[in-house]
């Protein structure tokens, strides 16, 4: 199995650890292909030890960023999972900046009911504003407010 085939297989498996290709026969086309497949780096031999160490250190920092982002995403998803289906509907509209009145009209409920849902959302999510709610929703799903 070639390095490119391994990269494809790891992609299929959802592998998130950064991969650095090391090759003795690399060219620009191969490097571009590896990067398109998701490789973090591509080094052609010979290279200095420090170059490899620097590349591994950068890849490790990148891996930590991925891990941190996933943890924030999972935490946000867990918070939003506590909401009832109706609270989720209200939250989506609040995060888009809609007023209680507009939300009430869209969902065919009273403004008072929207206000109660809004309070429940803020309490369950431990937040105090629609802006914080939007931020939380974007952490859980960057496309949620499209």
PDB file of C-alpha atoms in Angstrom:
ATOM      1  CA  UNK A   1       0.000   0.000   0.000  1.00  0.00           C
ATOM      2  CA  UNK A   2       1.382   3.386  -0.966  1.00  0.00           C
ATOM      3  CA  UNK A   3       1.334   6.415   1.273  1.00  0.00           C
ATOM      4  CA  UNK A   4      -1.422   7.959  -0.843  1.00  0.00           C
ATOM      5  CA  UNK A   5      -3.531   4.790  -0.555  1.00  0.00           C
ATOM      6  CA  UNK A   6      -2.995   4.802   3.205  1.00  0.00           C
ATOM      7  CA  UNK A   7      -4.063   8.458   3.379  1.00  0.00           C
ATOM      8  CA  UNK A   8      -7.263   7.633   1.468  1.00  0.00           C
ATOM      9  CA  UNK A   9      -8.007   4.701   3.785  1.00  0.00           C
ATOM     10  CA  UNK A  10      -7.405   6.829   6.890  1.00  0.00           C
ATOM     11  CA  UNK A  11      -9.693   9.517   5.455  1.00  0.00           C
ATOM     12  CA  UNK A  12     -12.431   6.897   5.019  1.00  0.00           C
ATOM     13  CA  UNK A  13     -11.981   5.887   8.662  1.00  0.00           C
ATOM     14  CA  UNK A  14     -12.286   9.493   9.864  1.00  0.00           C
ATOM     15  CA  UNK A  15      -8.661   9.676  11.012  1.00  0.00           C
ATOM     16  CA  UNK A  16      -7.936  13.157  12.343  1.00  0.00           C
ATOM     17  CA  UNK A  17      -4.285  12.881  13.362  1.00  0.00           C
ATOM     18  CA  UNK A  18      -2.138  14.984  11.006  1.00  0.00           C
ATOM     19  CA  UNK A  19      -0.035  12.979   8.568  1.00  0.00           C
ATOM     20  CA  UNK A  20       3.369  14.045   7.297  1.00  0.00           C
ATOM     21  CA  UNK A  21       4.569  12.324   4.139  1.00  0.00           C
ATOM     22  CA  UNK A  22       8.281  11.473   3.985  1.00  0.00           C
ATOM     23  CA  UNK A  23       9.564  10.389   0.592  1.00  0.00           C
ATOM     24  CA  UNK A  24      12.774   9.863  -1.289  1.00  0.00           C
ATOM     25  CA  UNK A  25      11.117  10.254  -4.666  1.00  0.00           C
ATOM     26  CA  UNK A  26       8.720  13.145  -4.233  1.00  0.00           C
ATOM     27  CA  UNK A  27       7.872  15.855  -6.687  1.00  0.00           C
ATOM     28  CA  UNK A  28       5.582  18.874  -6.658  1.00  0.00           C
ATOM     29  CA  UNK A  29       2.684  16.959  -8.209  1.00  0.00           C
ATOM     30  CA  UNK A  30       2.919  14.270  -5.522  1.00  0.00           C
ATOM     31  CA  UNK A  31       3.112  16.882  -2.760  1.00  0.00           C
ATOM     32  CA  UNK A  32       0.040  18.681  -4.109  1.00  0.00           C
ATOM     33  CA  UNK A  33      -1.862  15.390  -4.345  1.00  0.00           C
ATOM     34  CA  UNK A  34      -0.925  14.478  -0.757  1.00  0.00           C
ATOM     35  CA  UNK A  35      -2.081  17.872   0.517  1.00  0.00           C
ATOM     36  CA  UNK A  36      -5.354  17.604  -1.412  1.00  0.00           C
ATOM     37  CA  UNK A  37      -5.934  14.258   0.304  1.00  0.00           C
ATOM     38  CA  UNK A  38      -5.482  15.942   3.682  1.00  0.00           C
ATOM     39  CA  UNK A  39      -1.811  15.473   4.521  1.00  0.00           C
ATOM     40  CA  UNK A  40      -0.453  18.012   6.983  1.00  0.00           C
ATOM     41  CA  UNK A  41       3.039  18.062   5.513  1.00  0.00           C
ATOM     42  CA  UNK A  42       5.261  16.618   2.817  1.00  0.00           C
ATOM     43  CA  UNK A  43       9.038  16.297   3.107  1.00  0.00           C
ATOM     44  CA  UNK A  44      11.378  15.025   0.399  1.00  0.00           C
ATOM     45  CA  UNK A  45      14.618  13.338   1.422  1.00  0.00           C
ATOM     46  CA  UNK A  46      17.185  14.441   2.208  1.00  0.00           C
ATOM     47  CA  UNK A  47      16.055  16.893   4.851  1.00  0.00           C
ATOM     48  CA  UNK A  48      17.658  18.180   8.028  1.00  0.00           C
ATOM     49  CA  UNK A  49      16.610  16.623  11.321  1.00  0.00           C
ATOM     50  CA  UNK A  50      15.452  20.004  12.595  1.00  0.00           C
ATOM     51  CA  UNK A  51      13.104  20.400   9.622  1.00  0.00           C
ATOM     52  CA  UNK A  52      11.422  17.109  10.538  1.00  0.00           C
ATOM     53  CA  UNK A  53      11.282  18.036  14.226  1.00  0.00           C
ATOM     54  CA  UNK A  54       9.730  21.409  13.389  1.00  0.00           C
ATOM     55  CA  UNK A  55       7.168  19.778  11.103  1.00  0.00           C
ATOM     56  CA  UNK A  56       6.234  17.198  13.757  1.00  0.00           C
ATOM     57  CA  UNK A  57       5.919  19.933  16.409  1.00  0.00           C
ATOM     58  CA  UNK A  58       3.665  21.984  14.126  1.00  0.00           C
ATOM     59  CA  UNK A  59       1.553  18.907  13.352  1.00  0.00           C
ATOM     60  CA  UNK A  60       1.236  18.169  17.085  1.00  0.00           C
ATOM     61  CA  UNK A  61       0.010  21.731  17.719  1.00  0.00           C
ATOM     62  CA  UNK A  62      -2.468  21.332  14.882  1.00  0.00           C
ATOM     63  CA  UNK A  63      -3.667  18.002  16.327  1.00  0.00           C
ATOM     64  CA  UNK A  64      -4.237  19.694  19.693  1.00  0.00           C
ATOM     65  CA  UNK A  65      -6.283  22.421  17.995  1.00  0.00           C
ATOM     66  CA  UNK A  66      -8.414  19.750  16.312  1.00  0.00           C
ATOM     67  CA  UNK A  67      -8.932  17.994  19.652  1.00  0.00           C
ATOM     68  CA  UNK A  68      -9.831  21.256  21.423  1.00  0.00           C
ATOM     69  CA  UNK A  69     -12.297  22.197  18.674  1.00  0.00           C
ATOM     70  CA  UNK A  70     -13.932  18.768  18.826  1.00  0.00           C
ATOM     71  CA  UNK A  71     -14.283  19.017  22.598  1.00  0.00           C
ATOM     72  CA  UNK A  72     -15.907  22.463  22.309  1.00  0.00           C
ATOM     73  CA  UNK A  73     -18.218  21.145  19.591  1.00  0.00           C
ATOM     74  CA  UNK A  74     -19.229  18.129  21.689  1.00  0.00           C
ATOM     75  CA  UNK A  75     -19.832  20.280  24.768  1.00  0.00           C
ATOM     76  CA  UNK A  76     -22.050  22.632  22.747  1.00  0.00           C
ATOM     77  CA  UNK A  77     -23.934  19.688  21.227  1.00  0.00           C
ATOM     78  CA  UNK A  78     -24.557  18.238  24.699  1.00  0.00           C
ATOM     79  CA  UNK A  79     -25.948  21.549  25.934  1.00  0.00           C
ATOM     80  CA  UNK A  80     -28.240  21.951  22.925  1.00  0.00           C
ATOM     81  CA  UNK A  81     -29.409  18.331  23.236  1.00  0.00           C
ATOM     82  CA  UNK A  82     -31.027  19.289  26.566  1.00  0.00           C
ATOM     83  CA  UNK A  83     -33.501  21.530  24.756  1.00  0.00           C
ATOM     84  CA  UNK A  84     -36.979  20.301  23.901  1.00  0.00           C
ATOM     85  CA  UNK A  85     -37.943  20.216  20.213  1.00  0.00           C
ATOM     86  CA  UNK A  86     -39.918  23.468  20.598  1.00  0.00           C
ATOM     87  CA  UNK A  87     -37.069  25.127  22.516  1.00  0.00           C
ATOM     88  CA  UNK A  88     -34.763  24.105  19.679  1.00  0.00           C
ATOM     89  CA  UNK A  89     -37.073  25.801  17.170  1.00  0.00           C
ATOM     90  CA  UNK A  90     -37.166  28.952  19.285  1.00  0.00           C
ATOM     91  CA  UNK A  91     -33.382  28.833  19.799  1.00  0.00           C
ATOM     92  CA  UNK A  92     -32.763  28.657  16.048  1.00  0.00           C
ATOM     93  CA  UNK A  93     -34.888  31.727  15.461  1.00  0.00           C
ATOM     94  CA  UNK A  94     -33.450  33.634  18.436  1.00  0.00           C
ATOM     95  CA  UNK A  95     -29.911  32.934  17.260  1.00  0.00           C
ATOM     96  CA  UNK A  96     -30.831  34.425  13.896  1.00  0.00           C
ATOM     97  CA  UNK A  97     -31.781  37.643  15.675  1.00  0.00           C
ATOM     98  CA  UNK A  98     -35.549  37.364  15.432  1.00  0.00           C
ATOM     99  CA  UNK A  99     -37.708  39.093  18.028  1.00  0.00           C
ATOM    100  CA  UNK A 100     -40.071  37.287  20.363  1.00  0.00           C
ATOM    101  CA  UNK A 101     -42.992  38.740  18.389  1.00  0.00           C
ATOM    102  CA  UNK A 102     -41.717  37.390  15.048  1.00  0.00           C
ATOM    103  CA  UNK A 103     -40.934  34.009  16.587  1.00  0.00           C
ATOM    104  CA  UNK A 104     -44.436  33.848  18.054  1.00  0.00           C
ATOM    105  CA  UNK A 105     -45.942  34.621  14.652  1.00  0.00           C
ATOM    106  CA  UNK A 106     -43.786  32.073  12.834  1.00  0.00           C
ATOM    107  CA  UNK A 107     -44.459  29.284  15.315  1.00  0.00           C
ATOM    108  CA  UNK A 108     -48.099  30.253  15.895  1.00  0.00           C
ATOM    109  CA  UNK A 109     -47.646  30.575  19.654  1.00  0.00           C
ATOM    110  CA  UNK A 110     -48.015  33.494  22.052  1.00  0.00           C
ATOM    111  CA  UNK A 111     -45.209  35.930  22.827  1.00  0.00           C
ATOM    112  CA  UNK A 112     -45.468  34.851  26.457  1.00  0.00           C
ATOM    113  CA  UNK A 113     -44.799  31.245  25.424  1.00  0.00           C
ATOM    114  CA  UNK A 114     -41.783  32.386  23.401  1.00  0.00           C
ATOM    115  CA  UNK A 115     -40.562  34.319  26.442  1.00  0.00           C
ATOM    116  CA  UNK A 116     -40.894  31.196  28.630  1.00  0.00           C
ATOM    117  CA  UNK A 117     -39.045  29.078  26.049  1.00  0.00           C
ATOM    118  CA  UNK A 118     -36.365  31.772  25.839  1.00  0.00           C
ATOM    119  CA  UNK A 119     -35.914  31.714  29.636  1.00  0.00           C
ATOM    120  CA  UNK A 120     -35.695  27.913  29.618  1.00  0.00           C
ATOM    121  CA  UNK A 121     -33.121  27.985  26.815  1.00  0.00           C
ATOM    122  CA  UNK A 122     -30.969  30.543  28.627  1.00  0.00           C
ATOM    123  CA  UNK A 123     -31.182  28.569  31.861  1.00  0.00           C
ATOM    124  CA  UNK A 124     -30.422  25.176  30.293  1.00  0.00           C
ATOM    125  CA  UNK A 125     -27.519  26.589  28.282  1.00  0.00           C
ATOM    126  CA  UNK A 126     -26.236  28.776  31.153  1.00  0.00           C
ATOM    127  CA  UNK A 127     -26.150  31.831  28.881  1.00  0.00           C
ATOM    128  CA  UNK A 128     -27.707  35.276  29.064  1.00  0.00           C
ATOM    129  CA  UNK A 129     -28.127  36.559  25.514  1.00  0.00           C
ATOM    130  CA  UNK A 130     -29.152  35.626  21.992  1.00  0.00           C
ATOM    131  CA  UNK A 131     -25.594  36.424  20.874  1.00  0.00           C
ATOM    132  CA  UNK A 132     -24.226  33.805  23.272  1.00  0.00           C
ATOM    133  CA  UNK A 133     -26.839  31.381  21.976  1.00  0.00           C
ATOM    134  CA  UNK A 134     -25.739  32.015  18.387  1.00  0.00           C
ATOM    135  CA  UNK A 135     -22.117  31.443  19.402  1.00  0.00           C
ATOM    136  CA  UNK A 136     -23.060  28.179  21.135  1.00  0.00           C
ATOM    137  CA  UNK A 137     -25.015  26.973  18.117  1.00  0.00           C
ATOM    138  CA  UNK A 138     -22.150  27.800  15.764  1.00  0.00           C
ATOM    139  CA  UNK A 139     -19.763  25.802  17.967  1.00  0.00           C
ATOM    140  CA  UNK A 140     -22.090  22.812  17.731  1.00  0.00           C
ATOM    141  CA  UNK A 141     -22.645  23.213  13.983  1.00  0.00           C
ATOM    142  CA  UNK A 142     -20.914  25.924  11.951  1.00  0.00           C
ATOM    143  CA  UNK A 143     -23.693  25.694   9.343  1.00  0.00           C
ATOM    144  CA  UNK A 144     -26.559  25.931  11.825  1.00  0.00           C
ATOM    145  CA  UNK A 145     -27.367  29.559  11.093  1.00  0.00           C
ATOM    146  CA  UNK A 146     -27.168  29.376   7.297  1.00  0.00           C
TER     147      UNK A 146
END
